[in-house]
Amino acid sequence: MGLKINIKEIFPEDYSFYGQKMYNLMVKLYPICRSITGDGVRKTLNHIKEDIPIKIAEIPTGTEVFDWTIPNEWNIEDAYIKNAKGDKVVDFKTSNLHVLNYSTPVNKKINLTDLKKHLFTLPEYPDLIPYLTSYYNENWGFCITHKQFEELKDEIYEVVINSSLKDGYLTYGELYIKGEIEDEILFSCYICHPSLCNDNLTGPVLLTYLAKYLLKIKENSKLKYSYRFLFIPETIGAITWLSLNENMVLKIKHGLIATCLGDSGNFSYKKSRIGNATIDKVVEKILFDSGKPYNIYDFFPSGSDERQFCSPGLNLPVGSLLRTLYGKYPEYHSSADNLDFVKAEYLTESFRHYLMVIYILENNKTYVNLNPKCEPQLGKRGIYRKIGGQKEGSINKLAILWVLNLSEGNNSLLDISIRSKISFDQIKKSSDILVKCGLLRDISN
Ligand code: ZN
């Protein structure tokens, strides 16, 4: 079908340069050593706050959140392994992935056999540093390339991890944009991975600019839905937010988890647990209309924060729109998921899909045809004059016939666009013409 959409017409505010802006923000965030708690999260949120007015929440260690407890806050200054000669053979300063995230502090001399119990590598990718964490199981360790591992001699090493695990806070950021109704569209991302781009920084940078764009749109036009943006540590952050906001989660009518949005791969959509929620239909329609290959995954209970939003006691309509699914590319959770792996142009494409989600949800109305017995005479109402050039025109006429035929009150414009395989925008424009001619009545609630 191809995209019959003039995105500039839908979103007059140019966004084409946002890919580079998102990338630039990622360059700023990349060196920060993040975790599920600590100053790395605060620094990250403070950078985001320069672009959008997020509120930063600090939830104390020990707070009970559903079945979980907010852990001690983790911070790290430095870490290294020195050989017998005193040379640093592993250095946190060259890559923050070198430290097992949430390592307890350590400062001791150790022989190679004992050291190896605390070393982690990726033998199948000998040049890459793996990303590993140990949040709830106290341990210390170093993640190194398999090449580094093989070069270690049988000697005494000095290992230092200058970290702290103390009472503190879990920190997250939130932005609420009020629309005409209280029903909400949720966009959530996580901010807990250290120097890793596709999984994870592409989520926060895309949502920062999506929020910025919405705030700009709001200056000149109305938003129907209210919007909530969450920048939370993965899993424990989602559990914390849901636990603290349980009384209002039913306002969330549509939601997406944003991650893995800057690689060159095809788009993927992981459906909500509901499976046929409006958000599921919207995203599938956008991917179908793109004319490019894409993957649809049914919900599964591993992955990212959709696991919490879609847990059985909440079962919210939250899916995840990504490019290549996490775990399905070799760079995933390794030092190769870096600033070279993601590109501004792919971020722009992802941004466009997220904008289209908003466009469809904001404009998805349901109508009834006021002249349902046989086709209404379109010519006498001047509808043919409103239809554009030859080729486009024939598409528009078909779109008009579909809208008239399926507007019985139980099909939304989205439903009609899916069934007709015509772009949502064409269907929406056709309905606008028919409303002006008095042939349709809006019965959306
Ligand atoms: Zn991850």
CSV table of C-alpha atoms in Angstrom, one decimal, residues 72-375:
chain,number,residue,atom,x,y,z
A,72,ASN,CA,20.2,0.2,48.8
A,73,GLU,CA,21.4,2.9,46.6
A,74,TRP,CA,24.5,2.0,44.6
A,75,ASN,CA,27.2,4.5,43.6
A,76,ILE,CA,30.7,3.9,42.1
A,77,GLU,CA,33.8,6.1,41.8
A,78,ASP,CA,36.4,3.8,40.3
A,79,ALA,CA,37.4,0.2,39.8
A,80,TYR,CA,40.4,-1.6,38.3
A,81,ILE,CA,42.5,-4.8,38.3
A,82,LYS,CA,46.2,-4.3,38.6
A,83,ASN,CA,48.7,-7.1,37.7
A,84,ALA,CA,51.8,-7.9,39.8
A,85,LYS,CA,53.8,-5.2,38.0
A,86,GLY,CA,51.2,-2.6,39.0
A,87,ASP,CA,49.7,-2.1,35.5
A,88,LYS,CA,46.0,-1.7,35.3
A,89,VAL,CA,44.8,-4.6,33.1
A,90,VAL,CA,41.1,-3.8,33.5
A,91,ASP,CA,40.0,-0.2,34.1
A,92,PHE,CA,36.5,1.1,34.8
A,93,LYS,CA,37.6,4.5,33.5
A,94,THR,CA,37.9,3.1,30.0
A,95,SER,CA,34.4,1.5,30.1
A,96,ASN,CA,31.9,1.4,32.8
A,97,LEU,CA,30.7,-2.0,31.5
A,98,HIS,CA,33.9,-3.4,33.1
A,99,VAL,CA,32.2,-3.6,36.5
A,100,LEU,CA,29.5,-6.0,37.3
A,101,ASN,CA,26.7,-3.5,37.9
A,102,TYR,CA,25.8,-3.2,41.6
A,103,SER,CA,29.2,-4.7,42.7
A,104,THR,CA,29.9,-4.5,46.4
A,105,PRO,CA,33.1,-2.7,47.3
A,106,VAL,CA,36.3,-4.7,47.2
A,107,ASN,CA,40.0,-3.9,47.8
A,108,LYS,CA,42.3,-6.9,48.0
A,109,LYS,CA,45.1,-9.0,46.6
A,110,ILE,CA,43.9,-12.2,44.9
A,111,ASN,CA,45.4,-15.1,42.9
A,112,LEU,CA,44.2,-15.8,39.3
A,113,THR,CA,42.1,-18.9,40.3
A,114,ASP,CA,40.1,-16.9,42.7
A,115,LEU,CA,39.9,-13.8,40.5
A,116,LYS,CA,38.5,-15.9,37.7
A,117,LYS,CA,35.4,-16.7,39.8
A,118,HIS,CA,34.6,-13.0,39.5
A,119,LEU,CA,35.3,-12.5,35.8
A,120,PHE,CA,32.6,-12.6,33.1
A,121,THR,CA,33.3,-12.7,29.4
A,122,LEU,CA,31.6,-13.5,26.0
A,123,PRO,CA,33.7,-16.3,24.6
A,124,GLU,CA,31.7,-16.2,21.3
A,125,TYR,CA,32.5,-12.5,20.9
A,126,PRO,CA,36.1,-12.3,22.2
A,127,ASP,CA,36.5,-8.5,21.6
A,128,LEU,CA,33.3,-7.4,23.4
A,129,ILE,CA,32.7,-6.6,27.0
A,130,PRO,CA,29.4,-8.1,28.3
A,131,TYR,CA,26.9,-6.0,30.4
A,132,LEU,CA,25.9,-7.9,33.6
A,133,THR,CA,24.2,-6.9,36.8
A,134,SER,CA,23.8,-8.3,40.3
A,135,TYR,CA,21.1,-6.2,41.9
A,136,TYR,CA,19.6,-8.5,44.4
A,137,ASN,CA,22.4,-11.0,45.0
A,138,GLU,CA,25.4,-9.3,46.6
A,139,ASN,CA,28.5,-10.0,44.6
A,140,TRP,CA,31.4,-8.2,43.0
A,141,GLY,CA,32.9,-8.8,39.6
A,142,PHE,CA,34.5,-7.5,36.4
A,143,CYS,CA,33.2,-7.9,32.9
A,144,ILE,CA,36.0,-8.1,30.4
A,145,THR,CA,36.7,-9.2,26.8
A,146,HIS,CA,37.6,-12.8,26.3
A,147,LYS,CA,40.9,-11.6,24.9
A,148,GLN,CA,41.7,-9.8,28.1
A,149,PHE,CA,40.7,-12.9,30.0
A,150,GLU,CA,43.1,-15.1,28.0
A,151,GLU,CA,46.0,-12.8,28.5
A,152,LEU,CA,45.8,-12.9,32.3
A,153,LYS,CA,48.9,-14.6,33.8
A,154,ASP,CA,49.1,-16.8,36.9
A,155,GLU,CA,50.1,-14.1,39.3
A,156,ILE,CA,48.7,-12.1,42.2
A,157,TYR,CA,46.3,-9.3,41.3
A,158,GLU,CA,45.1,-6.2,43.1
A,159,VAL,CA,41.3,-5.7,42.7
A,160,VAL,CA,39.7,-2.5,43.7
A,161,ILE,CA,36.0,-1.6,43.3
A,162,ASN,CA,35.4,1.7,45.0
A,163,SER,CA,31.6,1.5,45.2
A,164,SER,CA,29.0,2.0,47.9
A,165,LEU,CA,25.7,0.3,48.7
A,166,LYS,CA,23.9,2.3,51.3
A,167,ASP,CA,20.5,3.6,52.4
A,168,GLY,CA,19.4,6.1,49.8
A,169,TYR,CA,16.8,6.4,47.1
A,170,LEU,CA,15.4,5.1,43.9
A,171,THR,CA,15.1,8.0,41.5
A,172,TYR,CA,12.8,8.4,38.5
A,173,GLY,CA,11.5,11.1,36.2
A,174,GLU,CA,7.9,11.8,35.2
A,175,LEU,CA,6.2,14.3,32.9
A,176,TYR,CA,2.5,14.8,32.7
A,177,ILE,CA,1.0,16.8,29.8
A,178,LYS,CA,-2.7,17.6,30.4
A,179,GLY,CA,-5.1,17.2,27.5
A,180,GLU,CA,-8.8,17.8,27.2
A,181,ILE,CA,-9.7,14.4,28.8
A,182,GLU,CA,-8.2,12.5,31.7
A,183,ASP,CA,-7.7,9.4,29.7
A,184,GLU,CA,-4.0,8.9,29.2
A,185,ILE,CA,-1.5,7.7,26.7
A,186,LEU,CA,1.6,6.4,28.5
A,187,PHE,CA,5.1,6.4,27.1
A,188,SER,CA,7.6,4.7,29.3
A,189,CYS,CA,11.3,4.0,29.1
A,190,TYR,CA,14.1,2.9,31.4
A,191,ILE,CA,17.2,4.8,32.4
A,192,CYS,CA,19.3,2.2,34.2
A,193,HIS,CA,21.8,0.8,31.7
A,194,PRO,CA,25.3,2.3,31.7
A,195,SER,CA,27.1,3.0,28.4
A,196,LEU,CA,24.7,1.1,26.1
A,197,CYS,CA,22.9,2.9,23.2
A,198,ASN,CA,20.2,0.9,21.4
A,199,ASP,CA,19.2,-0.9,24.5
A,200,ASN,CA,18.9,1.5,26.3
A,201,LEU,CA,19.5,5.2,25.6
A,202,THR,CA,17.4,5.3,22.4
A,203,GLY,CA,14.3,5.0,24.6
A,204,PRO,CA,14.9,8.1,26.8
A,205,VAL,CA,16.2,10.3,24.0
A,206,LEU,CA,13.2,9.5,21.7
A,207,LEU,CA,10.7,10.1,24.5
A,208,THR,CA,12.5,13.3,25.5
A,209,TYR,CA,12.0,14.7,22.0
A,210,LEU,CA,8.5,13.2,21.6
A,211,ALA,CA,7.5,15.0,24.8
A,212,LYS,CA,9.2,18.2,23.6
A,213,TYR,CA,7.3,18.0,20.3
A,214,LEU,CA,4.0,17.5,22.0
A,215,LEU,CA,4.6,20.5,24.3
A,216,LYS,CA,5.3,22.5,21.1
A,217,ILE,CA,2.1,21.2,19.4
A,218,LYS,CA,0.1,22.1,22.6
A,219,GLU,CA,1.1,25.8,22.2
A,220,ASN,CA,-1.0,26.1,19.1
A,221,SER,CA,-3.5,23.3,19.1
A,222,LYS,CA,-5.4,21.1,21.6
A,223,LEU,CA,-4.5,17.6,22.6
A,224,LYS,CA,-7.4,15.3,23.3
A,225,TYR,CA,-5.6,12.8,25.5
A,226,SER,CA,-3.4,13.5,28.5
A,227,TYR,CA,0.1,12.2,28.2
A,228,ARG,CA,2.4,10.6,30.7
A,229,PHE,CA,6.1,10.1,30.1
A,230,LEU,CA,8.1,7.9,32.5
A,231,PHE,CA,11.9,7.7,32.8
A,232,ILE,CA,12.3,4.9,35.3
A,233,PRO,CA,14.8,2.2,36.2
A,234,GLU,CA,13.7,-1.0,34.5
A,235,THR,CA,11.6,-3.5,36.5
A,236,ILE,CA,12.0,-2.1,40.0
A,237,GLY,CA,11.2,1.4,38.7
A,238,ALA,CA,8.0,0.2,36.9
A,239,ILE,CA,7.0,-1.8,40.0
A,240,THR,CA,7.6,1.3,42.2
A,241,TRP,CA,5.6,3.6,39.9
A,242,LEU,CA,2.7,1.2,39.6
A,243,SER,CA,2.6,0.6,43.3
A,244,LEU,CA,2.6,4.3,44.1
A,245,ASN,CA,0.0,5.1,41.4
A,246,GLU,CA,-2.2,2.1,41.5
A,247,ASN,CA,-5.3,4.2,42.0
A,248,MET,CA,-4.8,6.0,38.7
A,249,VAL,CA,-3.6,3.3,36.3
A,250,LEU,CA,-7.0,2.8,34.9
A,251,LYS,CA,-6.7,6.2,33.2
A,252,ILE,CA,-4.0,4.6,31.0
A,253,LYS,CA,-5.9,3.8,27.8
A,254,HIS,CA,-2.9,3.2,25.5
A,255,GLY,CA,0.7,2.7,26.2
A,256,LEU,CA,4.1,1.9,24.7
A,257,ILE,CA,7.5,1.0,26.2
A,258,ALA,CA,10.2,2.7,24.1
A,259,THR,CA,13.5,0.9,23.7
A,260,CYS,CA,15.8,-0.4,20.9
A,261,LEU,CA,14.9,2.4,18.4
A,262,GLY,CA,18.2,3.3,16.8
A,263,ASP,CA,19.5,0.2,15.0
A,264,SER,CA,19.2,-0.4,11.3
A,265,GLY,CA,16.9,-3.4,11.6
A,266,ASN,CA,13.2,-3.7,10.7
A,267,PHE,CA,10.6,-2.4,13.1
A,268,SER,CA,9.1,-4.9,15.6
A,269,TYR,CA,6.0,-4.6,17.8
A,270,LYS,CA,5.4,-6.7,20.9
A,271,LYS,CA,1.7,-6.7,21.5
A,272,SER,CA,0.1,-5.9,24.9
A,273,ARG,CA,-1.1,-8.9,26.9
A,274,ILE,CA,-4.6,-8.0,25.8
A,275,GLY,CA,-3.5,-8.7,22.2
A,276,ASN,CA,-6.2,-6.8,20.4
A,277,ALA,CA,-6.2,-3.5,22.3
A,278,THR,CA,-6.5,-0.3,20.3
A,279,ILE,CA,-2.7,0.3,20.7
A,280,ASP,CA,-2.0,-3.1,19.2
A,281,LYS,CA,-4.2,-2.2,16.1
A,282,VAL,CA,-2.7,1.2,15.8
A,283,VAL,CA,0.9,0.1,15.7
A,284,GLU,CA,0.2,-2.8,13.4
A,285,LYS,CA,-1.6,-0.5,11.0
A,286,ILE,CA,1.4,2.0,11.0
A,287,LEU,CA,3.8,-0.8,10.3
A,288,PHE,CA,1.6,-2.2,7.6
A,289,ASP,CA,1.2,1.2,6.0
A,290,SER,CA,5.0,1.7,6.0
A,291,GLY,CA,5.3,-0.8,3.2
A,292,LYS,CA,8.4,-2.2,4.7
A,293,PRO,CA,9.0,-5.6,6.4
A,294,TYR,CA,8.2,-5.7,10.1
A,295,ASN,CA,7.8,-8.3,12.9
A,296,ILE,CA,4.9,-8.7,15.2
A,297,TYR,CA,5.4,-10.6,18.5
A,298,ASP,CA,2.6,-11.8,20.7
A,299,PHE,CA,3.0,-10.8,24.3
A,300,PHE,CA,5.4,-12.9,26.3
A,301,PRO,CA,6.1,-12.4,30.1
A,302,SER,CA,9.9,-11.7,29.7
A,303,GLY,CA,11.4,-8.6,28.2
A,304,SER,CA,11.1,-5.1,29.5
A,305,ASP,CA,8.6,-3.1,31.6
A,306,GLU,CA,5.6,-4.3,29.7
A,307,ARG,CA,6.0,-7.3,32.0
A,308,GLN,CA,4.8,-5.1,34.9
A,309,PHE,CA,2.2,-3.0,33.1
A,310,CYS,CA,0.8,-6.2,31.6
A,311,SER,CA,0.9,-8.3,34.8
A,312,PRO,CA,-2.4,-10.1,35.3
A,313,GLY,CA,-3.7,-7.9,38.1
A,314,LEU,CA,-3.2,-4.7,36.0
A,315,ASN,CA,-3.4,-6.0,32.4
A,316,LEU,CA,-2.9,-2.5,30.9
A,317,PRO,CA,-3.0,-1.9,27.1
A,318,VAL,CA,0.7,-1.4,26.9
A,319,GLY,CA,2.9,-2.8,24.1
A,320,SER,CA,6.4,-2.1,22.9
A,321,LEU,CA,7.3,-0.6,19.6
A,322,LEU,CA,11.0,-1.2,18.8
A,323,ARG,CA,13.3,-1.8,15.8
A,324,THR,CA,15.2,-5.1,16.4
A,325,LEU,CA,13.9,-6.8,19.5
A,326,TYR,CA,16.3,-6.9,22.5
A,327,GLY,CA,18.3,-10.1,22.5
A,328,LYS,CA,17.9,-10.6,18.8
A,329,TYR,CA,21.1,-8.7,17.7
A,330,PRO,CA,24.6,-9.8,18.6
A,331,GLU,CA,25.6,-6.3,19.9
A,332,TYR,CA,22.8,-6.6,22.6
A,333,HIS,CA,24.0,-6.1,26.2
A,334,SER,CA,27.6,-5.7,25.1
A,335,SER,CA,30.2,-2.9,24.5
A,336,ALA,CA,29.3,-3.1,20.7
A,337,ASP,CA,25.9,-1.5,21.5
A,338,ASN,CA,27.7,1.9,21.3
A,339,LEU,CA,27.4,5.2,19.5
A,340,ASP,CA,28.4,3.7,16.2
A,341,PHE,CA,25.7,1.0,16.3
A,342,VAL,CA,22.8,3.5,16.3
A,343,LYS,CA,22.2,6.3,13.7
A,344,ALA,CA,20.3,9.5,13.8
A,345,GLU,CA,18.4,8.5,10.6
A,346,TYR,CA,17.0,5.4,12.3
A,347,LEU,CA,16.0,7.4,15.3
A,348,THR,CA,14.1,9.8,13.1
A,349,GLU,CA,12.2,6.9,11.5
A,350,SER,CA,11.3,5.6,14.9
A,351,PHE,CA,10.2,9.1,16.0
A,352,ARG,CA,7.9,9.3,13.0
A,353,HIS,CA,6.2,6.0,13.9
A,354,TYR,CA,5.7,7.3,17.5
A,355,LEU,CA,4.2,10.5,16.1
A,356,MET,CA,1.9,8.5,13.9
A,357,VAL,CA,0.7,6.6,17.0
A,358,ILE,CA,-0.3,9.9,18.6
A,359,TYR,CA,-1.9,11.1,15.4
A,360,ILE,CA,-4.1,8.1,15.0
A,361,LEU,CA,-5.1,7.9,18.6
A,362,GLU,CA,-5.9,11.6,18.7
A,363,ASN,CA,-8.0,11.3,15.5
A,364,ASN,CA,-9.6,7.9,15.8
A,365,LYS,CA,-13.4,8.8,15.8
A,366,THR,CA,-16.5,6.6,15.3
A,367,TYR,CA,-19.3,7.8,13.1
A,368,VAL,CA,-22.7,6.8,11.9
A,369,ASN,CA,-23.8,7.1,8.3
A,370,LEU,CA,-26.9,9.3,8.3
A,371,ASN,CA,-27.9,8.1,4.8
A,372,PRO,CA,-27.4,4.3,5.1
A,373,LYS,CA,-30.1,3.1,2.6
A,374,CYS,CA,-28.2,2.8,-0.7
A,375,GLU,CA,-25.2,5.0,-1.4
